[in-house]
Coordinates of C-alpha atoms in Angstrom, one line a residue:
Chain I
M400 CA -129.0 198.7 -108.1
T401 CA -129.8 202.2 -107.5
T402 CA -129.5 202.3 -110.8
D403 CA -132.8 200.6 -111.9
L404 CA -135.8 201.8 -112.0
P405 CA -136.3 203.2 -108.1
I406 CA -140.7 201.8 -108.2
K407 CA -141.6 198.9 -111.0
I408 CA -145.7 198.5 -110.2
K409 CA -147.1 196.3 -112.4
G410 CA -150.1 194.6 -113.0
F411 CA -150.4 194.7 -109.4
S412 CA -153.7 194.4 -107.0
K413 CA -154.8 193.4 -103.9
T414 CA -157.8 191.8 -102.4
Y415 CA -158.6 191.0 -98.9
G416 CA -161.0 187.8 -98.6
A417 CA -163.5 189.0 -101.1
S418 CA -163.4 192.7 -101.5
P419 CA -160.6 194.6 -103.7
A420 CA -158.4 197.1 -102.2
V421 CA -156.5 197.8 -105.7
E422 CA -156.9 196.3 -108.8
D423 CA -154.7 195.6 -111.7
L424 CA -152.1 198.9 -111.2
T425 CA -149.5 199.9 -112.9
L426 CA -146.8 202.9 -112.5
M427 CA -143.3 203.4 -112.6
V428 CA -141.7 206.2 -110.7
E429 CA -138.0 207.8 -112.2
K430 CA -135.4 207.9 -110.3
G431 CA -135.1 212.3 -108.8
E432 CA -138.5 212.8 -109.1
V433 CA -141.2 213.3 -106.3
F434 CA -143.6 211.2 -106.9
G435 CA -147.6 212.6 -105.3
F436 CA -149.9 209.1 -104.2
L437 CA -153.2 211.2 -104.4
G438 CA -156.8 209.6 -104.1
P439 CA -159.2 209.6 -101.2
N440 CA -160.0 207.7 -98.2
G441 CA -159.7 203.4 -98.5
A442 CA -158.8 204.6 -102.8
G443 CA -155.8 202.2 -102.0
K444 CA -153.1 204.4 -101.0
S445 CA -152.0 203.3 -98.4
T446 CA -151.9 199.1 -99.1
T447 CA -150.2 200.1 -102.1
I448 CA -147.5 201.9 -99.7
K449 CA -147.4 198.8 -97.5
S450 CA -147.3 195.8 -100.4
L451 CA -144.4 198.1 -101.8
L452 CA -142.5 197.9 -97.9
N453 CA -143.6 194.5 -98.2
F454 CA -145.8 195.0 -95.4
L455 CA -148.3 193.1 -97.5
A456 CA -147.8 190.7 -100.1
P457 CA -149.6 191.2 -103.8
S458 CA -152.4 189.0 -104.3
D459 CA -151.8 189.8 -108.0
G460 CA -148.9 191.4 -110.3
K461 CA -145.3 192.3 -108.9
I462 CA -143.6 195.3 -107.8
S463 CA -140.3 196.4 -108.2
I464 CA -138.1 198.6 -106.4
F465 CA -134.3 199.4 -107.8
G466 CA -134.9 196.4 -109.7
L467 CA -135.6 194.1 -107.5
D468 CA -138.1 191.8 -106.4
S469 CA -140.3 193.5 -102.7
V470 CA -141.4 189.9 -101.8
K471 CA -138.0 188.1 -102.6
N472 CA -135.1 191.1 -101.4
S473 CA -137.3 192.5 -99.0
V474 CA -134.4 193.1 -96.4
E475 CA -131.9 194.2 -99.5
I476 CA -134.5 196.9 -100.8
K477 CA -135.1 198.3 -97.4
K478 CA -131.5 198.9 -96.8
H479 CA -132.3 201.7 -99.8
I480 CA -135.8 202.8 -97.8
G481 CA -137.0 205.3 -95.7
Y482 CA -140.6 205.6 -95.0
L483 CA -142.7 207.6 -92.5
A484 CA -146.3 206.1 -91.9
G485 CA -149.4 208.0 -92.3
D486 CA -150.3 207.5 -88.3
I487 CA -146.6 207.0 -87.4
S488 CA -146.2 205.0 -84.0
L489 CA -143.1 205.3 -81.9
Y490 CA -141.4 203.3 -78.8
D491 CA -143.1 206.5 -76.2
S492 CA -140.5 204.7 -73.7
M493 CA -137.5 205.8 -75.9
S494 CA -135.9 209.6 -75.9
G495 CA -135.3 210.4 -80.4
I496 CA -131.7 210.0 -80.0
Q497 CA -132.5 205.9 -78.7
L498 CA -134.8 205.3 -81.2
I499 CA -132.5 206.8 -83.8
R500 CA -129.5 204.3 -82.4
Y501 CA -132.3 201.3 -81.8
L502 CA -132.2 202.3 -86.1
T503 CA -129.2 201.7 -86.7
R504 CA -129.0 199.2 -85.0
L505 CA -131.7 197.5 -87.5
G506 CA -129.0 198.3 -90.2
R507 CA -129.9 201.7 -91.5
N508 CA -126.5 203.6 -92.0
T509 CA -127.1 206.5 -90.5
N510 CA -125.7 209.8 -91.5
W511 CA -125.3 211.3 -87.8
A512 CA -124.4 214.5 -89.1
Y513 CA -127.2 214.5 -91.1
V514 CA -129.6 213.9 -87.7
E515 CA -128.4 216.6 -86.0
T516 CA -128.8 218.8 -88.8
L517 CA -132.2 217.6 -89.8
A518 CA -133.1 217.9 -85.8
K519 CA -131.9 221.8 -85.6
N520 CA -133.9 222.6 -88.5
L521 CA -136.9 221.1 -88.0
Q522 CA -136.3 222.5 -84.0
I523 CA -136.9 219.4 -82.4
S524 CA -134.6 218.1 -79.0
L525 CA -133.7 214.3 -79.7
E526 CA -133.3 214.0 -75.8
A527 CA -137.1 214.2 -74.7
K528 CA -139.1 211.0 -74.0
I529 CA -141.1 210.4 -77.5
G530 CA -144.2 209.8 -74.8
T531 CA -143.8 213.8 -73.8
L532 CA -143.8 214.8 -76.7
S533 CA -147.2 216.9 -79.3
K534 CA -148.4 214.9 -82.1
G535 CA -146.3 217.7 -84.2
N536 CA -143.3 217.3 -82.1
K537 CA -144.0 212.9 -82.9
Q538 CA -144.0 214.3 -86.6
K539 CA -140.7 215.2 -86.4
I540 CA -139.0 212.4 -85.5
G541 CA -140.9 210.3 -87.6
L542 CA -139.9 212.5 -90.2
I543 CA -135.7 212.6 -88.9
Q544 CA -135.9 208.7 -89.1
A545 CA -137.3 208.1 -92.3
F546 CA -134.3 210.7 -93.5
M547 CA -132.1 209.6 -91.7
H548 CA -129.4 207.7 -93.8
Q549 CA -130.5 209.9 -96.7
P550 CA -132.0 207.1 -98.1
A551 CA -132.0 206.3 -101.8
L552 CA -136.1 206.2 -102.7
L553 CA -138.7 208.0 -99.5
I554 CA -142.1 207.1 -99.4
L555 CA -144.1 209.2 -97.6
D556 CA -147.3 208.8 -96.6
E557 CA -149.3 211.7 -94.9
P558 CA -145.8 213.1 -93.9
T559 CA -147.0 216.9 -93.4
S560 CA -149.9 215.8 -90.7
G561 CA -149.7 217.6 -87.1
L562 CA -147.1 219.9 -89.0
D563 CA -146.9 223.4 -88.8
P564 CA -146.8 225.5 -91.8
L565 CA -142.7 227.0 -91.1
M566 CA -142.6 223.5 -90.2
K567 CA -143.9 221.9 -94.1
Q568 CA -142.4 224.3 -95.7
I569 CA -138.7 223.1 -93.9
F570 CA -140.2 219.7 -95.0
Y571 CA -140.2 221.0 -98.1
E572 CA -136.6 222.0 -98.1
M573 CA -135.9 218.7 -96.7
V574 CA -137.8 217.2 -99.5
L575 CA -136.3 219.3 -102.6
E576 CA -132.6 219.2 -100.6
M577 CA -133.4 214.9 -101.3
K578 CA -133.9 215.7 -104.9
D579 CA -131.3 217.5 -105.7
M580 CA -129.1 215.0 -104.2
G581 CA -130.6 212.1 -107.0
N582 CA -132.6 210.9 -104.3
T583 CA -136.9 209.5 -105.4
I584 CA -139.3 210.2 -103.5
F585 CA -142.9 209.1 -103.7
V586 CA -145.2 210.9 -101.2
S587 CA -149.3 210.5 -100.5
S588 CA -151.0 213.8 -99.7
H589 CA -154.2 215.0 -99.0
D590 CA -152.5 219.0 -99.5
L591 CA -152.9 220.5 -102.6
N592 CA -150.1 223.2 -102.2
E593 CA -148.0 220.6 -100.9
V594 CA -148.6 218.6 -104.3
Q595 CA -148.1 221.7 -106.0
T596 CA -145.2 223.0 -104.2
I597 CA -142.9 219.8 -104.4
C598 CA -144.4 216.2 -106.6
D599 CA -142.8 216.5 -110.4
K600 CA -145.8 214.1 -110.7
A601 CA -149.2 212.8 -109.4
A602 CA -151.3 209.7 -109.6
F603 CA -154.5 209.7 -108.9
I604 CA -155.6 206.5 -107.1
K605 CA -160.0 205.9 -106.8
S606 CA -161.4 203.0 -105.2
G607 CA -158.4 200.9 -106.4
K608 CA -158.0 201.9 -110.0
L609 CA -155.4 204.2 -110.9
I610 CA -157.4 206.4 -112.8
G611 CA -154.2 208.9 -114.2
I612 CA -151.2 209.6 -113.9
E613 CA -149.9 213.2 -114.6
N614 CA -147.0 215.8 -114.8
I615 CA -147.3 217.7 -112.5
K616 CA -145.3 220.6 -113.3
E617 CA -145.9 220.8 -116.6
N618 CA -149.2 220.5 -117.7
F619 CA -151.7 220.1 -114.8
D620 CA -155.0 222.7 -114.7
F621 CA -155.1 223.1 -110.3
S622 CA -157.6 225.7 -111.3
I623 CA -160.9 224.1 -110.4
R624 CA -163.4 226.5 -108.3
R625 CA -166.5 226.0 -106.3
Y626 CA -168.0 229.7 -106.4
T627 CA -171.2 229.8 -104.0
V628 CA -173.0 233.2 -105.0
T629 CA -175.9 235.3 -103.1
F630 CA -178.7 237.5 -104.7
D631 CA -181.1 239.4 -103.8
Q632 CA -183.8 236.9 -105.6
P633 CA -183.4 233.6 -107.6
V634 CA -181.9 233.8 -111.0
N635 CA -181.4 232.3 -114.1
T636 CA -179.3 229.2 -114.1
K637 CA -180.0 228.8 -117.9
E638 CA -177.4 232.5 -118.3
F639 CA -174.6 229.8 -117.1
T640 CA -174.8 226.8 -119.1
N641 CA -173.9 228.2 -121.9
I642 CA -170.7 229.2 -120.4
S643 CA -168.2 226.1 -121.2
S644 CA -166.1 226.3 -118.4
V645 CA -169.4 226.2 -116.2
S646 CA -170.7 222.9 -114.6
D647 CA -172.2 221.7 -111.6
I648 CA -174.4 224.4 -111.5
T649 CA -177.7 223.8 -108.4
Q650 CA -179.3 226.4 -107.1
S651 CA -181.3 227.2 -103.4
E652 CA -183.7 229.3 -103.6
N653 CA -181.3 233.3 -104.2
K654 CA -178.1 231.0 -103.2
L655 CA -176.1 229.6 -106.9
T656 CA -173.6 227.2 -106.4
L657 CA -170.9 226.8 -109.9
T658 CA -168.1 225.2 -110.6
V659 CA -165.2 226.8 -112.6
S660 CA -162.7 225.5 -114.5
G661 CA -159.9 227.6 -115.8
N662 CA -160.7 231.2 -116.6
V663 CA -162.7 232.7 -114.4
S664 CA -163.3 235.9 -116.6
E665 CA -166.5 235.4 -118.4
V666 CA -168.3 234.0 -115.2
L667 CA -167.4 236.6 -113.1
S668 CA -168.6 239.3 -116.0
K669 CA -171.9 237.6 -116.4
L670 CA -172.5 237.2 -112.3
S671 CA -171.1 240.7 -112.4
D672 CA -174.5 241.1 -114.6
L673 CA -177.0 240.1 -112.2
H674 CA -175.6 242.0 -109.6
P675 CA -174.7 239.0 -106.6
V676 CA -174.8 241.0 -102.8
D677 CA -171.5 238.2 -101.9
L678 CA -169.3 235.8 -103.4
S679 CA -168.1 232.8 -101.4
E680 CA -165.4 230.0 -102.7
E681 CA -165.6 226.5 -101.3
D682 CA -162.1 224.4 -100.1
T683 CA -161.5 222.0 -103.1
S684 CA -160.0 219.0 -102.2
L685 CA -157.3 217.4 -104.2
E686 CA -160.0 214.4 -104.9
D687 CA -162.0 216.8 -106.1
I688 CA -159.5 218.3 -108.7
F689 CA -158.8 215.1 -110.0
M690 CA -162.4 213.9 -110.1
K691 CA -163.6 217.1 -112.1
Y692 CA -160.3 216.7 -113.9
Y693 CA -161.4 212.8 -115.4
E694 CA -165.1 213.6 -115.1
V695 CA -165.1 210.8 -112.5
Chain Y
M1019 CA -127.5 192.0 -79.3
L1020 CA -127.3 194.9 -77.5
N1021 CA -130.4 197.4 -79.3
T1022 CA -131.9 194.9 -81.4
T1023 CA -135.5 193.5 -81.0
F1024 CA -134.2 191.3 -78.0
H1025 CA -132.4 194.4 -75.8
I1026 CA -135.3 195.9 -76.5
Y1027 CA -138.1 193.3 -75.9
L1028 CA -135.8 192.8 -72.5
I1029 CA -135.4 196.6 -71.5
S1030 CA -139.5 197.4 -72.0
R1031 CA -139.8 194.5 -69.4
W1032 CA -136.9 194.9 -67.3
K1033 CA -139.4 196.2 -64.3
S1034 CA -142.2 193.1 -65.0
I1035 CA -139.2 191.1 -64.7
A1036 CA -137.9 192.2 -61.3
V1037 CA -140.9 192.4 -59.5
W1038 CA -140.8 188.1 -60.6
S1039 CA -137.4 188.0 -60.1
I1040 CA -137.6 189.7 -56.9
C1041 CA -141.3 187.4 -55.8
M1042 CA -139.7 184.3 -56.6
I1043 CA -137.0 184.6 -54.3
A1044 CA -139.1 186.1 -52.0
L1045 CA -141.1 182.7 -52.3
A1046 CA -138.4 180.8 -52.1
L1047 CA -137.1 181.9 -48.9
V1048 CA -140.7 181.7 -46.9
F1049 CA -141.0 178.2 -47.6
T1050 CA -137.6 177.2 -46.9
A1051 CA -137.6 179.1 -43.0
I1052 CA -141.2 177.3 -43.1
Y1053 CA -140.6 173.6 -43.7
D1054 CA -138.2 172.9 -40.1
S1055 CA -141.7 174.1 -38.3
F1056 CA -144.2 171.6 -40.6
K1057 CA -141.9 169.1 -42.0
G1058 CA -143.4 166.6 -38.9
E1059 CA -147.2 167.6 -39.4
F1060 CA -147.2 167.6 -43.1
T1061 CA -148.0 163.4 -43.3
D1062 CA -150.8 164.1 -41.0
M1063 CA -152.7 166.9 -43.2
L1064 CA -152.0 164.8 -46.4
D1065 CA -153.6 161.5 -45.2
N1066 CA -156.5 163.2 -44.4
A1067 CA -156.9 166.0 -48.3
P1068 CA -158.9 164.8 -50.8
K1069 CA -158.3 163.0 -53.5
L1070 CA -158.6 166.0 -55.8
M1071 CA -155.4 167.2 -53.6
E1072 CA -153.5 164.7 -54.6
A1073 CA -154.6 164.6 -58.2
M1074 CA -153.3 168.3 -58.6
L1075 CA -150.1 167.6 -56.8
G1076 CA -149.1 164.6 -57.7
P1077 CA -148.7 161.5 -55.4
F1078 CA -148.5 162.5 -51.6
P1079 CA -145.2 161.0 -49.5
T1080 CA -146.0 158.0 -47.0
D1081 CA -143.2 159.1 -44.5
S1082 CA -143.8 160.8 -41.2
I1083 CA -141.4 163.2 -42.2
I1084 CA -141.5 164.8 -45.6
S1085 CA -137.7 165.6 -47.3
P1086 CA -137.2 168.9 -48.5
E1087 CA -137.2 167.5 -51.5
I1088 CA -141.4 166.5 -51.3
W1089 CA -141.8 169.9 -50.0
L1090 CA -140.9 171.5 -52.3
G1091 CA -142.7 169.8 -54.5
I1092 CA -146.2 169.9 -52.9
E1093 CA -145.7 173.1 -51.9
L1094 CA -144.3 175.4 -54.2
Y1095 CA -143.0 173.0 -57.8
G1096 CA -146.4 171.4 -57.5
L1097 CA -148.8 173.9 -58.4
L1098 CA -147.5 177.2 -57.9
F1099 CA -144.6 177.7 -59.8
P1100 CA -146.0 176.0 -62.4
I1101 CA -149.2 178.6 -62.6
I1102 CA -147.0 181.1 -62.7
F1103 CA -144.4 180.5 -64.8
A1104 CA -147.7 179.5 -67.3
A1105 CA -149.2 182.9 -67.2
I1106 CA -145.6 184.6 -67.4
A1107 CA -145.1 182.8 -70.3
I1108 CA -148.5 183.2 -71.7
S1109 CA -148.2 187.4 -71.8
A1110 CA -144.3 187.0 -73.3
G1111 CA -146.0 184.9 -76.3
A1112 CA -148.3 186.0 -76.9
S1113 CA -146.5 190.0 -76.2
A1114 CA -143.4 189.8 -77.8
V1115 CA -144.3 190.9 -81.1
G1116 CA -148.5 191.4 -81.0
L1117 CA -147.5 194.5 -78.7
E1118 CA -146.0 196.0 -81.6
E1119 CA -148.6 195.1 -83.9
D1120 CA -151.2 196.7 -81.4
S1121 CA -149.7 199.8 -81.1
G1122 CA -147.9 199.8 -84.6
T1123 CA -144.2 200.0 -84.1
I1124 CA -143.8 196.7 -85.9
E1125 CA -143.8 199.2 -89.2
L1126 CA -140.5 200.8 -87.8
V1127 CA -138.5 197.8 -87.3
L1128 CA -140.3 195.8 -90.6
A1129 CA -138.8 199.1 -92.6
S1130 CA -135.9 198.8 -91.6
P1131 CA -133.3 195.8 -93.2
I1132 CA -133.7 193.1 -90.6
S1133 CA -135.8 189.9 -92.2
R1134 CA -138.8 188.4 -90.3
E1135 CA -137.3 185.6 -89.5
R1136 CA -134.8 187.5 -87.6
I1137 CA -137.3 188.9 -85.6
I1138 CA -139.0 186.2 -84.2
L1139 CA -135.9 184.5 -83.3
E1140 CA -134.8 187.3 -81.7
K1141 CA -138.0 188.0 -79.3
S1142 CA -137.9 184.0 -78.7
L1143 CA -134.5 184.3 -77.6
A1144 CA -135.7 187.4 -75.3
I1145 CA -138.6 184.7 -73.7
L1146 CA -136.2 182.4 -73.1
A1147 CA -134.1 185.3 -71.0
Q1148 CA -136.6 185.8 -69.3
L1149 CA -137.8 182.9 -68.2
A1150 CA -134.3 182.4 -67.3
I1151 CA -134.0 184.1 -65.3
I1152 CA -136.9 184.4 -63.3
S1153 CA -136.4 180.9 -63.4
A1154 CA -132.5 181.1 -61.8
C1155 CA -133.4 183.9 -59.5
L1156 CA -136.3 181.1 -57.5
W1157 CA -133.4 178.8 -57.5
L1158 CA -131.6 181.1 -56.0
G1159 CA -133.4 182.3 -53.9
I1160 CA -134.4 178.4 -52.4
A1161 CA -130.4 177.7 -53.0
M1162 CA -129.8 181.2 -50.1
G1163 CA -132.3 178.7 -47.9
S1164 CA -130.3 176.2 -47.5
F1165 CA -127.6 178.2 -46.6
L1166 CA -129.5 180.8 -44.4
F1167 CA -132.5 177.6 -42.6
P1168 CA -132.2 173.9 -41.4
F1169 CA -132.7 173.2 -45.2
D1170 CA -130.7 170.9 -47.1
V1171 CA -131.9 170.5 -50.2
S1172 CA -130.5 168.7 -52.9
L1173 CA -129.3 171.9 -55.4
S1174 CA -129.2 170.1 -58.2
N1175 CA -132.2 168.6 -58.0
V1176 CA -133.6 171.5 -57.3
L1177 CA -132.0 173.2 -60.2
S1178 CA -133.4 169.9 -62.2
A1179 CA -137.0 170.9 -61.3
T1180 CA -136.2 174.9 -62.2
I1181 CA -135.2 174.1 -65.8
T1182 CA -138.3 171.8 -66.2
G1183 CA -140.4 174.6 -65.2
C1184 CA -138.4 177.0 -67.6
I1185 CA -138.7 174.3 -70.3
F1186 CA -141.9 173.9 -69.5
G1187 CA -142.8 178.2 -69.1
L1188 CA -141.5 177.7 -72.7
T1189 CA -143.5 175.5 -74.8
I1190 CA -146.4 177.5 -73.2
S1191 CA -144.7 180.6 -74.7
Y1192 CA -143.7 179.4 -78.4
V1193 CA -147.8 177.8 -78.1
T1194 CA -148.6 181.6 -77.6
L1195 CA -146.4 183.5 -79.5
A1196 CA -147.1 180.7 -82.8
I1197 CA -150.9 181.3 -82.5
Q1198 CA -150.2 185.3 -81.8
A1199 CA -148.4 184.7 -85.1
L1200 CA -150.8 183.0 -87.0
N1201 CA -153.6 185.2 -86.4
G1202 CA -151.7 188.8 -85.5
K1203 CA -154.1 189.7 -82.8
K1204 CA -152.3 189.9 -79.2
G1205 CA -155.5 189.3 -77.6
F1206 CA -156.2 186.0 -79.8
A1207 CA -153.5 184.9 -78.9
L1208 CA -153.5 185.3 -75.1
A1209 CA -156.9 183.8 -75.4
I1210 CA -156.4 180.5 -76.7
G1211 CA -153.1 180.4 -74.9
S1212 CA -155.5 180.6 -71.5
C1213 CA -157.6 177.7 -72.8
F1214 CA -154.7 175.6 -73.9
V1215 CA -153.5 175.8 -70.4
G1216 CA -156.3 175.6 -69.1
I1217 CA -157.4 172.5 -70.5
S1218 CA -154.2 171.4 -69.8
Y1219 CA -154.4 171.2 -66.8
I1220 CA -157.9 169.8 -66.3
F1221 CA -157.0 167.2 -68.6
Y1222 CA -153.8 167.0 -66.3
V1223 CA -155.9 166.4 -63.0
L1224 CA -158.5 164.6 -64.7
S1225 CA -155.9 161.4 -65.4
G1226 CA -155.2 161.5 -61.6
L1227 CA -158.6 161.0 -60.5
S1228 CA -159.5 157.4 -62.8
D1229 CA -157.8 155.2 -63.9
N1230 CA -160.2 155.5 -67.5
L1231 CA -159.1 158.9 -68.1
D1232 CA -155.1 158.1 -68.0
S1233 CA -154.1 158.4 -70.9
L1234 CA -155.4 162.5 -71.2
K1235 CA -151.4 162.7 -69.5
Y1236 CA -150.3 162.4 -72.6
V1237 CA -152.0 165.5 -74.1
S1238 CA -151.4 167.5 -71.4
I1239 CA -148.0 170.1 -70.8
F1240 CA -148.0 169.6 -67.2
S1241 CA -147.9 165.8 -67.1
Y1242 CA -144.3 166.0 -68.6
Y1243 CA -143.4 169.3 -66.4
D1244 CA -143.5 167.0 -63.5
G1245 CA -141.9 168.9 -61.3
P1246 CA -142.5 167.3 -57.7
G1247 CA -140.9 164.7 -59.8
V1248 CA -137.9 166.1 -60.7
L1249 CA -137.3 167.3 -57.2
V1250 CA -137.1 163.8 -56.3
N1251 CA -135.4 161.4 -59.2
G1252 CA -133.4 164.4 -61.0
L1253 CA -134.2 165.2 -64.6
N1254 CA -136.7 163.1 -67.3
A1255 CA -134.8 163.1 -70.1
T1256 CA -138.2 161.5 -72.2
S1257 CA -140.7 164.5 -71.2
L1258 CA -137.5 166.8 -71.8
I1259 CA -137.3 165.9 -75.0
V1260 CA -141.3 166.4 -75.4
M1261 CA -141.1 169.7 -74.0
V1262 CA -139.2 170.7 -76.4
G1263 CA -139.5 169.0 -79.6
L1264 CA -143.3 171.7 -79.1
S1265 CA -141.5 174.1 -78.2
A1266 CA -139.8 173.8 -81.9
V1267 CA -142.1 172.9 -83.6
C1268 CA -144.0 175.8 -82.3
F1269 CA -141.0 177.6 -83.1
I1270 CA -141.1 177.0 -86.6
A1271 CA -144.3 177.4 -87.0
A1272 CA -144.2 181.2 -85.3
L1273 CA -141.5 181.6 -88.2
Y1274 CA -143.3 180.5 -90.9
A1275 CA -146.8 182.2 -90.1
F1276 CA -145.0 185.4 -89.3
K1277 CA -143.0 185.5 -92.7
R1278 CA -145.8 184.9 -95.0
R1279 CA -148.3 187.4 -93.4
D1280 CA -149.8 190.3 -94.3
I1281 CA -148.6 193.5 -91.8
G1282 CA -150.4 196.2 -90.4
V1283 CA -153.6 195.4 -92.2

């Protein structure tokens, strides 16, 4: 079974009443890939992920996991899936180890030695009641329950939410270890570094529609930056309109804001000639980059 | 079924089950203990009671000294036991899956290789176990009382009435479970389940007040329960079949609805 494509979505649509959440989505995820699934809030990421797991039934189209229908063969499929929800809810009255035992009884083929390794690496005690844990530690328990049976397909929704930078790094190592084992990871994220670090490919979805799929490791250019430059007095914006890498130029009194795609040397040279007094770079979100990239 | 959704349901409610079980034993002991003091005076009190009270509790006896079965029928099985059980049953039916849906833990369960049908089946069995434990404690309390106090009651009839009460609770619980499975909201199921019991009880009372309204009893779950009647006459097979049949229909409706409904929207 696991020789088939881990995920094959064809013409998938989901509507709530009259409003479409996802429209005609088609994508495939290859075995051994770390596949990023990106988009702004309300884009349809969670709807798609919940449909992969058959929490939601497709309104139209078909979803196959390892060649099996996501609705008809849901139970069989879940033997091979690990899932971390975006805002995971755990049983507060249980300890971590009780939760893992419970999920094992529900049919997960737990690798207990691996559970111990995960707990050690993530520096979390499995004996404490979940209700007493911080958000970050609950997220670690969530990660352990998703990874504990070394599933052939991991579906992770915002997996590093609440984790500190050190734990994020450990998580990246966990993902790459799973990838080395030939397993597939489907991950939704807002974190640019995360996507660059772990993803082989990424799909970008907006307003329920697939905007594009890119090979992150090979040919996707993340170098889109937005600068705000302060001068002693207002400058002529025409100085920058002729530069091909510059776009979205706005001026407010003596502050100039512009977006630079790719090489910044020509822009910096021009700015230098105008003697700026301050230069700051705004945080660029992954969504901004994709929207700029696809000009949507 | 250890450590499954069945087990988790019972574990998460063990405090409530323990408290209700102790309350049932205590209630039974109190009513068996005071019977001897009231058995001769009770008929006079009932003769002066309004007709509405008789409609609420069932037909009053005419004997000058009432039997333990009739005493239990009026004091415990007429109103107190079914109302308590209805409240427990509504809460159980609405919460069995509804609590997990509201908290989001249902996603952990559904992400595991377990069918939705099995989740409903295990939760339904857990509700049955919960109601059986609490009602068994009521019977146990009465049995203890019959040994401790002058209370010569037919324990087999008490068992029959308790089983009838348990099935009455189960029916209400499965009605509520089906509503929750259809709608997905615990609060909605609590409200509709309470309305079902409330309206059903009003119909039961109205049917006892006037011959013109007698037919209302056929649509009231309280008419089929008739705990006081079972205490005197033993099990009523027709009533049991109606309640078990309604439970089965609601269970199947819950299975069907939960299997097809979107979860975690």
